Short mmCIF file of C-alpha atoms and ligand atoms in Angstrom, two decimals:
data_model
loop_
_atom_site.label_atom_id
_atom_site.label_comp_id
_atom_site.label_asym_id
_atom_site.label_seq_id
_atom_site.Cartn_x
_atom_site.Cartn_y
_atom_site.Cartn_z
CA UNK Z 17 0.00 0.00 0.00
CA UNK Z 18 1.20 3.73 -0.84
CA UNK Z 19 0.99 5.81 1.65
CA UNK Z 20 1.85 9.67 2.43
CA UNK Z 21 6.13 8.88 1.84
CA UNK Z 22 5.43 7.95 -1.97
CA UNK Z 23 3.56 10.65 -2.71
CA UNK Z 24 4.49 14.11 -4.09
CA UNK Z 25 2.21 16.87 -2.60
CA UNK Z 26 4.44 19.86 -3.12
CA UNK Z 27 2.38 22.65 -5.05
CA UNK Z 28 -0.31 20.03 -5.73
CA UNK Z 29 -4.33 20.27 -5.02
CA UNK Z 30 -4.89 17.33 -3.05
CA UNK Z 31 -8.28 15.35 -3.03
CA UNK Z 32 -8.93 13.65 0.09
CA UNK Z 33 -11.24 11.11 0.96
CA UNK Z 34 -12.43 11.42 4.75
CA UNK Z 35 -14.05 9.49 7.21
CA UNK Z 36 -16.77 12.56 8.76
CA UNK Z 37 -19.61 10.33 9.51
CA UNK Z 38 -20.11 11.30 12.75
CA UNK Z 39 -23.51 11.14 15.11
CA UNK Z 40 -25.34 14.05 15.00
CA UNK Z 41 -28.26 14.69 17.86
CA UNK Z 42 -31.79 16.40 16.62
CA UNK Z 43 -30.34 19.69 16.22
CA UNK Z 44 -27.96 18.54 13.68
CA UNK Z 45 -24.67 18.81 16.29
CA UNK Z 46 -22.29 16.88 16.14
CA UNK Z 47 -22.19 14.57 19.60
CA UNK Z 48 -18.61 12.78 19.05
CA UNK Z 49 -16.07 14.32 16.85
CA UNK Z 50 -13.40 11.09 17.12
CA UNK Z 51 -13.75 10.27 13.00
CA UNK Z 52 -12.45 14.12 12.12
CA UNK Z 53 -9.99 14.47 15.08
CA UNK Z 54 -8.66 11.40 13.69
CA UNK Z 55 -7.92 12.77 9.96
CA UNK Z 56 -6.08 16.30 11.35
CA UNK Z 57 -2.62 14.21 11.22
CA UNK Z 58 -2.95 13.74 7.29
CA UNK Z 59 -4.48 17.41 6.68
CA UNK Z 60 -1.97 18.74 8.68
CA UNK Z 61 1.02 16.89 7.20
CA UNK Z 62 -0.39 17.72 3.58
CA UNK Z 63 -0.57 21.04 4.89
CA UNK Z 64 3.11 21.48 6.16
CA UNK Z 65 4.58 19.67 2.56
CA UNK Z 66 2.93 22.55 0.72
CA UNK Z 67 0.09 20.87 -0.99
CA UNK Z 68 -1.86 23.89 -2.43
CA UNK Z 69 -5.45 23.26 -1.45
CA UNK Z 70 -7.03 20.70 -0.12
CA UNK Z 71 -10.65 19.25 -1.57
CA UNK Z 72 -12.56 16.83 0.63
CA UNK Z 73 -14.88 13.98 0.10
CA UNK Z 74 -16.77 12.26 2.86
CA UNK Z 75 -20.12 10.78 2.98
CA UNK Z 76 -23.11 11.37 5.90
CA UNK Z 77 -25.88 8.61 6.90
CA UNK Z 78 -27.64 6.87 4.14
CA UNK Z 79 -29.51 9.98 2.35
CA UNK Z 80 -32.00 8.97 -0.45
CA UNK Z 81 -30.80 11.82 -3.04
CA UNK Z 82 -30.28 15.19 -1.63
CA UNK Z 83 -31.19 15.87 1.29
CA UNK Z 84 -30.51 18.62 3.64
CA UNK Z 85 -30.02 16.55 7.19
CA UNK Z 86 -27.67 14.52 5.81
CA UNK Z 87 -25.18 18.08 4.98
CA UNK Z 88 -21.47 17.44 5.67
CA UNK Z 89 -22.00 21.61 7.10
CA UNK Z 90 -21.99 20.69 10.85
CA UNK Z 91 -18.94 18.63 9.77
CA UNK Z 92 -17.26 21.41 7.81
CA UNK Z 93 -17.67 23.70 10.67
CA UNK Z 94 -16.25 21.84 12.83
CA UNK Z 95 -12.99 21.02 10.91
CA UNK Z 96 -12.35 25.01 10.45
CA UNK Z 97 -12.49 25.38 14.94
CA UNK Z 98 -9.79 21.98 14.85
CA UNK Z 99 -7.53 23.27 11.74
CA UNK Z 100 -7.96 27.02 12.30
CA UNK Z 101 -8.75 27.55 8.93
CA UNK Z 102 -11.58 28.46 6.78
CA UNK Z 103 -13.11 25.21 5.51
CA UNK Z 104 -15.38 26.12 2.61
CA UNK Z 105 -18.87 23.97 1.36
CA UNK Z 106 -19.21 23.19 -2.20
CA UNK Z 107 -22.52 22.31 -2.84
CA UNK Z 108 -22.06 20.33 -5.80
CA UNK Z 109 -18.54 19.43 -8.10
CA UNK Z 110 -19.10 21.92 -10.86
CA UNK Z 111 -18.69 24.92 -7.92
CA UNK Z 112 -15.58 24.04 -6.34
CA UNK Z 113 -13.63 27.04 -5.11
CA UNK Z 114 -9.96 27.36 -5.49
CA UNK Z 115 -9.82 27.79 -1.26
CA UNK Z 116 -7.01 26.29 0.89
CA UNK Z 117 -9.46 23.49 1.89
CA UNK Z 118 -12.79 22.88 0.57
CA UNK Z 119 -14.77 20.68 1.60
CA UNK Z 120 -17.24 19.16 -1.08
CA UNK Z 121 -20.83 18.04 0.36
CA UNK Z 122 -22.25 14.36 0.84
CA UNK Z 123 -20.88 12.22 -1.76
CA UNK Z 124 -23.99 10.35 -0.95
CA UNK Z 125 -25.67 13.24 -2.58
CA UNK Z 126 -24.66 12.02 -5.80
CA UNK Z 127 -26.11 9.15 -8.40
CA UNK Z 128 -23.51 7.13 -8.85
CA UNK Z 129 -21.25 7.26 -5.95
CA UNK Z 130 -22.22 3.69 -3.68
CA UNK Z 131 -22.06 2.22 -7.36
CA UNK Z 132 -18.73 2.82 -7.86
CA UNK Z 133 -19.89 5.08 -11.71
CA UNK Z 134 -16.78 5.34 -13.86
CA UNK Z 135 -18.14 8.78 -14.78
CA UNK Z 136 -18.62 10.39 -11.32
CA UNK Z 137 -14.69 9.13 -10.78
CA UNK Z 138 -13.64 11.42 -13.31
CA UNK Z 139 -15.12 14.05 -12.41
CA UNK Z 140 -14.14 13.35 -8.31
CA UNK Z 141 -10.69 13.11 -10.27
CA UNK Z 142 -11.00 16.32 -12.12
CA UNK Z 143 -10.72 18.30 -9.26
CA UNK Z 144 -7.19 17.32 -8.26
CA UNK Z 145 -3.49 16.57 -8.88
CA UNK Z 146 -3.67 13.56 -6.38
CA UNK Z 147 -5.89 11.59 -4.39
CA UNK Z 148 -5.30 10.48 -0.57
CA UNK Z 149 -7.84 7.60 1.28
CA UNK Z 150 -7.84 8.23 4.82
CA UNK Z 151 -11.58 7.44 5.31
CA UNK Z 152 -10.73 3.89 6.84
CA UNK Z 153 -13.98 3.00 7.98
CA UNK Z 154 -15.28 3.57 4.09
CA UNK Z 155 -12.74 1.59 3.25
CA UNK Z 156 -14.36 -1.65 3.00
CA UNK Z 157 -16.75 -0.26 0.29
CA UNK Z 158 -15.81 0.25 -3.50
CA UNK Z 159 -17.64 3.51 -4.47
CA UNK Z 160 -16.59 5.94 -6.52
CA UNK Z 161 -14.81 8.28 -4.03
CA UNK Z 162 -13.29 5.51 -1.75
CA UNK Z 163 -12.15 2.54 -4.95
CA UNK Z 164 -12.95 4.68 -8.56
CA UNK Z 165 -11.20 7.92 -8.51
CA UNK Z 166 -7.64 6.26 -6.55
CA UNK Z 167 -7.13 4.37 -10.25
CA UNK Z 168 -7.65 7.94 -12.11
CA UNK Z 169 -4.98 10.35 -9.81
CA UNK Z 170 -1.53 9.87 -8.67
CA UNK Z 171 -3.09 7.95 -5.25
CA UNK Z 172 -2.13 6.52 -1.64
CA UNK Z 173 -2.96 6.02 1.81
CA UNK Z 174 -3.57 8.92 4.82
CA UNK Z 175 -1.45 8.30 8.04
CA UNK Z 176 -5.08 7.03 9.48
CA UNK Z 177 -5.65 4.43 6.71
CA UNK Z 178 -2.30 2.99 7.36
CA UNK Z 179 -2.08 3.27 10.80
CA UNK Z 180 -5.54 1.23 10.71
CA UNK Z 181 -4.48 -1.17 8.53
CA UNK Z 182 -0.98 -2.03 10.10
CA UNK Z 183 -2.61 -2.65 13.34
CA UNK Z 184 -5.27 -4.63 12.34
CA UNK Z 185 -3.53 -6.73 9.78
CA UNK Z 186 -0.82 -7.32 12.59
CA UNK Z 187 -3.22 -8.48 15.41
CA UNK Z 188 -3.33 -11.76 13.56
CA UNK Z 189 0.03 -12.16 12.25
CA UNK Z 190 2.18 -11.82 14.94
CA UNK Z 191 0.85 -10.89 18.17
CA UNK Z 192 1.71 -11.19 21.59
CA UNK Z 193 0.38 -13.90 23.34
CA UNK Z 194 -1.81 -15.11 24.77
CA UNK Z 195 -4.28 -13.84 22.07
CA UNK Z 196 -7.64 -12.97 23.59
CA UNK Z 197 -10.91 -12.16 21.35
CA UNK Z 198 -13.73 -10.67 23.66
CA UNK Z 199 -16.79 -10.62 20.98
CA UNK Z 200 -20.36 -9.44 21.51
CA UNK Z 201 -22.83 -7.23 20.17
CA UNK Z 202 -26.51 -7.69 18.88
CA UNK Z 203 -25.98 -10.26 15.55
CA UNK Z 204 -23.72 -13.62 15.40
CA UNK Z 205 -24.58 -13.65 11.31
CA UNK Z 206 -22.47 -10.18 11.69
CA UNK Z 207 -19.56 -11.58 13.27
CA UNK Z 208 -19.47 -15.64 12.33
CA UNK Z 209 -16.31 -14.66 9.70
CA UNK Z 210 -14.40 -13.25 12.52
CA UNK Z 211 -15.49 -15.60 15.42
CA UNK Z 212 -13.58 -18.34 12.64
CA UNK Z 213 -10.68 -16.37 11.97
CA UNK Z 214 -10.18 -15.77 15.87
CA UNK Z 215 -11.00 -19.59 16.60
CA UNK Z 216 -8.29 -20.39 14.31
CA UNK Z 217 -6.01 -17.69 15.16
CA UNK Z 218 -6.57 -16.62 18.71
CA UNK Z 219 -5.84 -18.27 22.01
CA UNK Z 220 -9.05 -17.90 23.61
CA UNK Z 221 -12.79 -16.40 22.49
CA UNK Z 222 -14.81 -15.10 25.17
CA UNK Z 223 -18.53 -14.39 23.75
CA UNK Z 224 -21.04 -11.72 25.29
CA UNK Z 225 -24.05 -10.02 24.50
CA UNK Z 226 -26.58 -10.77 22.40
CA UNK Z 227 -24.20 -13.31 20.71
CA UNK Z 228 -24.37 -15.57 23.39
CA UNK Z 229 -28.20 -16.60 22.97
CA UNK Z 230 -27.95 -18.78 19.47
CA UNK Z 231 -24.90 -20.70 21.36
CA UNK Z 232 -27.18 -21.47 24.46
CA UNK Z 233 -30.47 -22.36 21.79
CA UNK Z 234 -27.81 -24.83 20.47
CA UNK Z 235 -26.99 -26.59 23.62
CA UNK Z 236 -30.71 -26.71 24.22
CA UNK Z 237 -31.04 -23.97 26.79
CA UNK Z 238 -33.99 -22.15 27.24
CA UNK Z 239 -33.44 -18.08 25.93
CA UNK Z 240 -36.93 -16.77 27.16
CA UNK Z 241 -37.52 -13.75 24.83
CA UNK Z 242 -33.99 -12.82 24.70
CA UNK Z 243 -32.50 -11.15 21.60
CA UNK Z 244 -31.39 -14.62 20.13
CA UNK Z 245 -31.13 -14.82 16.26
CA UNK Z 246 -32.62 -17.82 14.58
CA UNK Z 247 -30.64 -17.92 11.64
CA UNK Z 248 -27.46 -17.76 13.80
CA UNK Z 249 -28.12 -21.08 15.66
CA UNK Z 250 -26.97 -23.30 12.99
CA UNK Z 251 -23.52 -21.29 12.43
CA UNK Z 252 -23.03 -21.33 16.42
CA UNK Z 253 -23.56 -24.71 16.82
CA UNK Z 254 -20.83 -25.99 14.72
CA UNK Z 255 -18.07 -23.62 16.70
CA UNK Z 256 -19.43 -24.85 19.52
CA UNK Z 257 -17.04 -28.55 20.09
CA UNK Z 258 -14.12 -25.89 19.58
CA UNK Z 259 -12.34 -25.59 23.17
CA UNK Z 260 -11.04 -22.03 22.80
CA UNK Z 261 -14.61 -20.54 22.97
CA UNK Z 262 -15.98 -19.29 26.25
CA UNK Z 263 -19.17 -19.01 27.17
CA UNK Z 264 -21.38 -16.57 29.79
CA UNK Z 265 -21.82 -19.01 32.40
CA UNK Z 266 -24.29 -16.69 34.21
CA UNK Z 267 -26.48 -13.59 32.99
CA UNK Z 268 -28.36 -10.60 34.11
CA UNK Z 269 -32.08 -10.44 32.73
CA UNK Z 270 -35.19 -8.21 32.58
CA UNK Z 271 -38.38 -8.46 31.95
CA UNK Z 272 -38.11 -5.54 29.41
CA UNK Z 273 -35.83 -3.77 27.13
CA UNK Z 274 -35.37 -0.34 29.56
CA UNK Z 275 -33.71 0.95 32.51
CA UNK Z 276 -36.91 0.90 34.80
CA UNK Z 277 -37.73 -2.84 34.15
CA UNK Z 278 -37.64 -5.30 36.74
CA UNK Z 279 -34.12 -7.01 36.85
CA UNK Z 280 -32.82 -10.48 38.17
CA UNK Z 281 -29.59 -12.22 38.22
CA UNK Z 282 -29.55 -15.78 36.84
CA UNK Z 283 -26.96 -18.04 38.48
CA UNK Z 284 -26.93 -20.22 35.31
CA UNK Z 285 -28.00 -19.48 31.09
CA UNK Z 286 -30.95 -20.71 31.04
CA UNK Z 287 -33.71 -17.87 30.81
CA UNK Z 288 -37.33 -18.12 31.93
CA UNK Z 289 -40.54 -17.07 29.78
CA UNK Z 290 -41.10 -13.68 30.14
CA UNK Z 291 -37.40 -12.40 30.97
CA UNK Z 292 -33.98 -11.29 28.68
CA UNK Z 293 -30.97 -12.23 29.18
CA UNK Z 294 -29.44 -8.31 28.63
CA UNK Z 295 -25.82 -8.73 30.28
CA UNK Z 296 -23.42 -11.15 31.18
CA UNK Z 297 -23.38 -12.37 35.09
CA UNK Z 298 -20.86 -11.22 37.82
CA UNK Z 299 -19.37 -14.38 37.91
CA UNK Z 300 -18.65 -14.39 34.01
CA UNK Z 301 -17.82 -10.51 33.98
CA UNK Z 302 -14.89 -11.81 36.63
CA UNK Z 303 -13.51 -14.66 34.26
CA UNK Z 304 -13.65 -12.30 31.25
CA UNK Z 305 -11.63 -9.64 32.95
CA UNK Z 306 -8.91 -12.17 34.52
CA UNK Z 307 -8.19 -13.84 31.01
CA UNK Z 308 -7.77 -9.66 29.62
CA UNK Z 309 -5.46 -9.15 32.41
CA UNK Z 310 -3.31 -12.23 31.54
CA UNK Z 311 -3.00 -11.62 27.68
CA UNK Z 312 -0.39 -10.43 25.34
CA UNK Z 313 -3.13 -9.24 23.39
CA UNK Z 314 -6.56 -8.61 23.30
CA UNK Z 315 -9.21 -7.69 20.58
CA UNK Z 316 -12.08 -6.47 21.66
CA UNK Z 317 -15.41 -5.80 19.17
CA UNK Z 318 -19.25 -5.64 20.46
CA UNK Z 319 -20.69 -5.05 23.89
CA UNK Z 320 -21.30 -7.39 26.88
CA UNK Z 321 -25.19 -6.53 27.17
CA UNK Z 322 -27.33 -3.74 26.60
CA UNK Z 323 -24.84 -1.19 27.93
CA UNK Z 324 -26.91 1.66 26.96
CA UNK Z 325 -29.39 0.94 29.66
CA UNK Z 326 -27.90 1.45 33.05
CA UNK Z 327 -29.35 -1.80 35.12
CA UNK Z 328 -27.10 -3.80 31.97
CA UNK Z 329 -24.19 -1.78 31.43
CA UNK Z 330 -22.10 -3.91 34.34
CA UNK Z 331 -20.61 -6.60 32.13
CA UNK Z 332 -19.33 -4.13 29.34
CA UNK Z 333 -17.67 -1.63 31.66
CA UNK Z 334 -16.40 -4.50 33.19
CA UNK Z 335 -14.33 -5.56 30.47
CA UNK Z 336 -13.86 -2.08 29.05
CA UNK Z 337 -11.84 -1.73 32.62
CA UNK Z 338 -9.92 -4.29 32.35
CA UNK Z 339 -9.04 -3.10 28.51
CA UNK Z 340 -8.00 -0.11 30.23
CA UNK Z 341 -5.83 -1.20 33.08
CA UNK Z 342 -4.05 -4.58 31.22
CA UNK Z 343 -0.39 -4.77 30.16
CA UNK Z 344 -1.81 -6.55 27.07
CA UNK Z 345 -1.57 -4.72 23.48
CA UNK Z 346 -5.58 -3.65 23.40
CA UNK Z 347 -7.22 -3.06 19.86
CA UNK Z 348 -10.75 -2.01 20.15
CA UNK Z 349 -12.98 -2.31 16.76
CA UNK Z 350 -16.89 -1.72 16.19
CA UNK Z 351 -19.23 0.98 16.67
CA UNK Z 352 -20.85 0.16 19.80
CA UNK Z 353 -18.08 -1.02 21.60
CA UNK Z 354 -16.06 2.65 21.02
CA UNK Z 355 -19.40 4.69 22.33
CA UNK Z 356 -19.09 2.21 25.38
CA UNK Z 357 -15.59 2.77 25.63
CA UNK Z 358 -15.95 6.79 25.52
CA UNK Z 359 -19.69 6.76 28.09
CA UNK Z 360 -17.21 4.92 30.87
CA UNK Z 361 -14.37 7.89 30.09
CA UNK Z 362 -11.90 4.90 29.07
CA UNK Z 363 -11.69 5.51 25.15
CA UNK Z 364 -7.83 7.14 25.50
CA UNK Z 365 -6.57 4.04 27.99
CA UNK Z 366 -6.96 1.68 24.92
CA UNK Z 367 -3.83 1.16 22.41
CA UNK Z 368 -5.67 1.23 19.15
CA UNK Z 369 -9.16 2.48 18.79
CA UNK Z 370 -10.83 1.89 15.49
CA UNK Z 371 -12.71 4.34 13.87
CA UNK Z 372 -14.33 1.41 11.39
CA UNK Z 373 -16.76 -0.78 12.57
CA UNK Z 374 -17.29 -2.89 9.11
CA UNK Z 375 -14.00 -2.17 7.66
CA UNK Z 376 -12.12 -3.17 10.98
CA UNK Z 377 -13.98 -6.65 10.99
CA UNK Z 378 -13.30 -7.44 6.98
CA UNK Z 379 -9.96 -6.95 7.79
CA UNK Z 380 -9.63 -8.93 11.15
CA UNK Z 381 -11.36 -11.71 9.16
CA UNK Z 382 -8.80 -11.78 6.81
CA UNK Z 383 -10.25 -9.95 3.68
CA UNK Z 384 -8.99 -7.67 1.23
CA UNK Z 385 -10.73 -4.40 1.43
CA UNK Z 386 -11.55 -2.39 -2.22
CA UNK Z 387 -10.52 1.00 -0.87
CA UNK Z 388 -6.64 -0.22 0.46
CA UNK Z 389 -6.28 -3.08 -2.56
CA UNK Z 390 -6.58 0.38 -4.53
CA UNK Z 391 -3.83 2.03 -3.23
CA UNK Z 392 -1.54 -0.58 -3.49
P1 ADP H 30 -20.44 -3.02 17.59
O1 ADP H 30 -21.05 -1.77 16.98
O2 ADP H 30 -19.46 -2.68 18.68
O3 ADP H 30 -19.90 -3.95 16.56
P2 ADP H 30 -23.01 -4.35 17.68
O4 ADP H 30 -23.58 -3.31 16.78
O5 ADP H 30 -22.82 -5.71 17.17
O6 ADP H 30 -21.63 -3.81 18.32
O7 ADP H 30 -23.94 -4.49 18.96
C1 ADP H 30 -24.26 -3.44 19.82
C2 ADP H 30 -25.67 -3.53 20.31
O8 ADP H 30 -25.94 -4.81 20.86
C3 ADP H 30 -25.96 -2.53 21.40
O9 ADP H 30 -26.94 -1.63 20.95
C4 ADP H 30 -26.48 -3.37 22.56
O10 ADP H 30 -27.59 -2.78 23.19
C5 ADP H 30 -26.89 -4.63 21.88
N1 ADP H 30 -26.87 -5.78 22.80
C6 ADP H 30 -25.81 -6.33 23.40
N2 ADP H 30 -26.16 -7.34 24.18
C7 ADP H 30 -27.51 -7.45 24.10
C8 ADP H 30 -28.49 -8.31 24.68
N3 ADP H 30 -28.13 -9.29 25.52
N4 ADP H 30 -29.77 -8.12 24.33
C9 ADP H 30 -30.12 -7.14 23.47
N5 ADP H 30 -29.26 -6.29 22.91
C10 ADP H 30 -27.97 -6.44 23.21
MG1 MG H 31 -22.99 -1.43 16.02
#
């Protein structure tokens, strides 16, 4: 893969491709700003080897054509208060401004972008000298700004890109061991490719959250009305003879999905009519957080429970603590698991956290993703 040493910037316009899908609350502000913190390294160093302007492309949500709450504005404001620049909106390509850096609006915005249109490269392409990917977690998709336009411009990775890649690449080639997977979340369909690659790979698999419930189905526990995925019991039973996966051995459950519901602590998996199983059990949370503490290395993607609501949390922040406080090399990837991360005030006590949730699971599974095969 290129990155920012092969590339001549001097004197150049630079397109860059960034990663500014942030959340955004009802008012349209922006709630965490970790995805455009995380490109200032590469907009900076373009800056200081005297690229000439800078354009950027970055997508927003899933808009259906254009439409105004999906505007990259919020996100263009925001980057002019980090860089202390002016950051310019073009509306559209054919009114790009000559500015320092310009920001173009929601590539979403335009047919042909999420099919990769040989046409809307060209013109992406058009606008520059040469093009730079730092938008990691895009970079599992091949659309026009993130695969097309790298073919069509001198091209290669930002400093985020690589710094993405090299770490997540190198979890499974040579880590430190013991290597410890701790994977939860809502969906085991989501995850089955990297539960494999960690069974093979990994030392030890602990599972949590939702995850858990198609395992249990398939040892013929009882899951009550638990979050447990039907079409992920067949998958889960076949990992399930493998003796590096752990298992909750205990769970916390309500009757309800919110705060205010009644709550009980189950002493074993099993889950009666009526209740969910929403967190893993003390006694499990324990187990989980000795095996982080002993590792070389630990991976950590999807949530214990339903962290969100406070009676469930206990089993995430759990292991988010002992993320934080382990000698092990900690890589944190997934969506969820970095908002849990940040609400418990831990997400800078981590070694690597990924801003890709998709992209930082293709590649832990072993795949090649369209946006980095591009640069290379
Ligand atoms: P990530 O984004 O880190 O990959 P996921 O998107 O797979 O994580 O899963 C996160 C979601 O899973 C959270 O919204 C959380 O509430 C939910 N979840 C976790 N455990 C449970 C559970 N036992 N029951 C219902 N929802 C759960
Ligand atoms: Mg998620």
């Amino acid at each position: 893969m290129r990155t920012l040493d092969d590339l001549d910037v001097e004197g150049k316009r630079v397109l860059v491709r960034v990663d500014f899908n942030v959340p955004l609350d009802e008012d349209r502000h922006i709630t965490d700003d970790a995805r455009i913190r995380a490109a200032l390294p590469t907009l900076r160093e373009l800056r200081e080897k005297g690229a000439s302007g800078l354009v950027l492309l970055a997508h927003l949500g899933r808009p259906k054509g254009r439409d105004a709450t999906f505007s990259l504005r919020p996100a263009a404001e925001r980057l002019s208060e980090l860089l202390g620049v002016e950051v310019q909106l073009a509306p559209d390509l054919d009114s790009v401004p000559d500015g320092e850096v310009v920001m173009v609006e929601n590539v979403r915005f335009f047919g042909g972008e999420t099919k990769n249109d040989p046409e809307l490269a060209k013109r992406y392409a058009a606008l520059a000298d040469a093009y730079v990917n730092d938008a990691f977690g895009a970079a599992h998709r091949a659309h026009a700004s993130t695969e097309g336009v790298a073919h069509l411009l001198p091209s290669a990775a930002g400093r985020l890109l690589e710094r993405e890649v090299e770490t997540l690449t190198g979890l499974l080639e040579d880590p430190k061991r013991p290597l410890v997977a701790v994977v939860g979340g809502a969906k085991v369909t989501d995850k089955i490719g990297v539960l494999e690659a960690f069974l093979e790979q990994a030392d030890t698999v602990l599972i949590g959250g939702a995850m858990g419930f198609p395992f249990f189905k398939a040892q013929g526990h009882s899951v009550g009305a638990s979050l447990c995925e039907e079409e992920g019991v067949e998958p889960a039973s076949k990992l399930l003879g493998n003796d590096k996966l752990e298992l909750p051995t205990d769970l916390v459950a309500g009757r309800e999905f919110n705060a205010d519901t009644e709550v009980r602590e189950l002493s074993e998996v099993d889950v009666p009519d009526g209740w969910m199983g929403l967190d893993i059990g003390a006694g499990t949370a324990e187990r989980y957080m000795a095996a982080i503490a002993a590792a070389g290395t630990v991976f950590w993607n999807g949530p214990m429970g339903a962290f969100e609501l406070e009676p469930f949390a206990a089993g995430t922040k759990a292991v988010a603590e002992a993320m934080a406080s382990t000698d092990a090399t900690t890589v944190v990837g997934g969506g969820d698991s970095a908002a849990a991360l940040a609400a418990f005030g831990l997400a800078d006590r981590v070694d690597h956290l990924s801003t890709g949730g998709g992209a930082s699971l293709e590649l832990v599974e072993g795949r090649e993703l369209p946006g980095v095969v591009a640069l290379s």
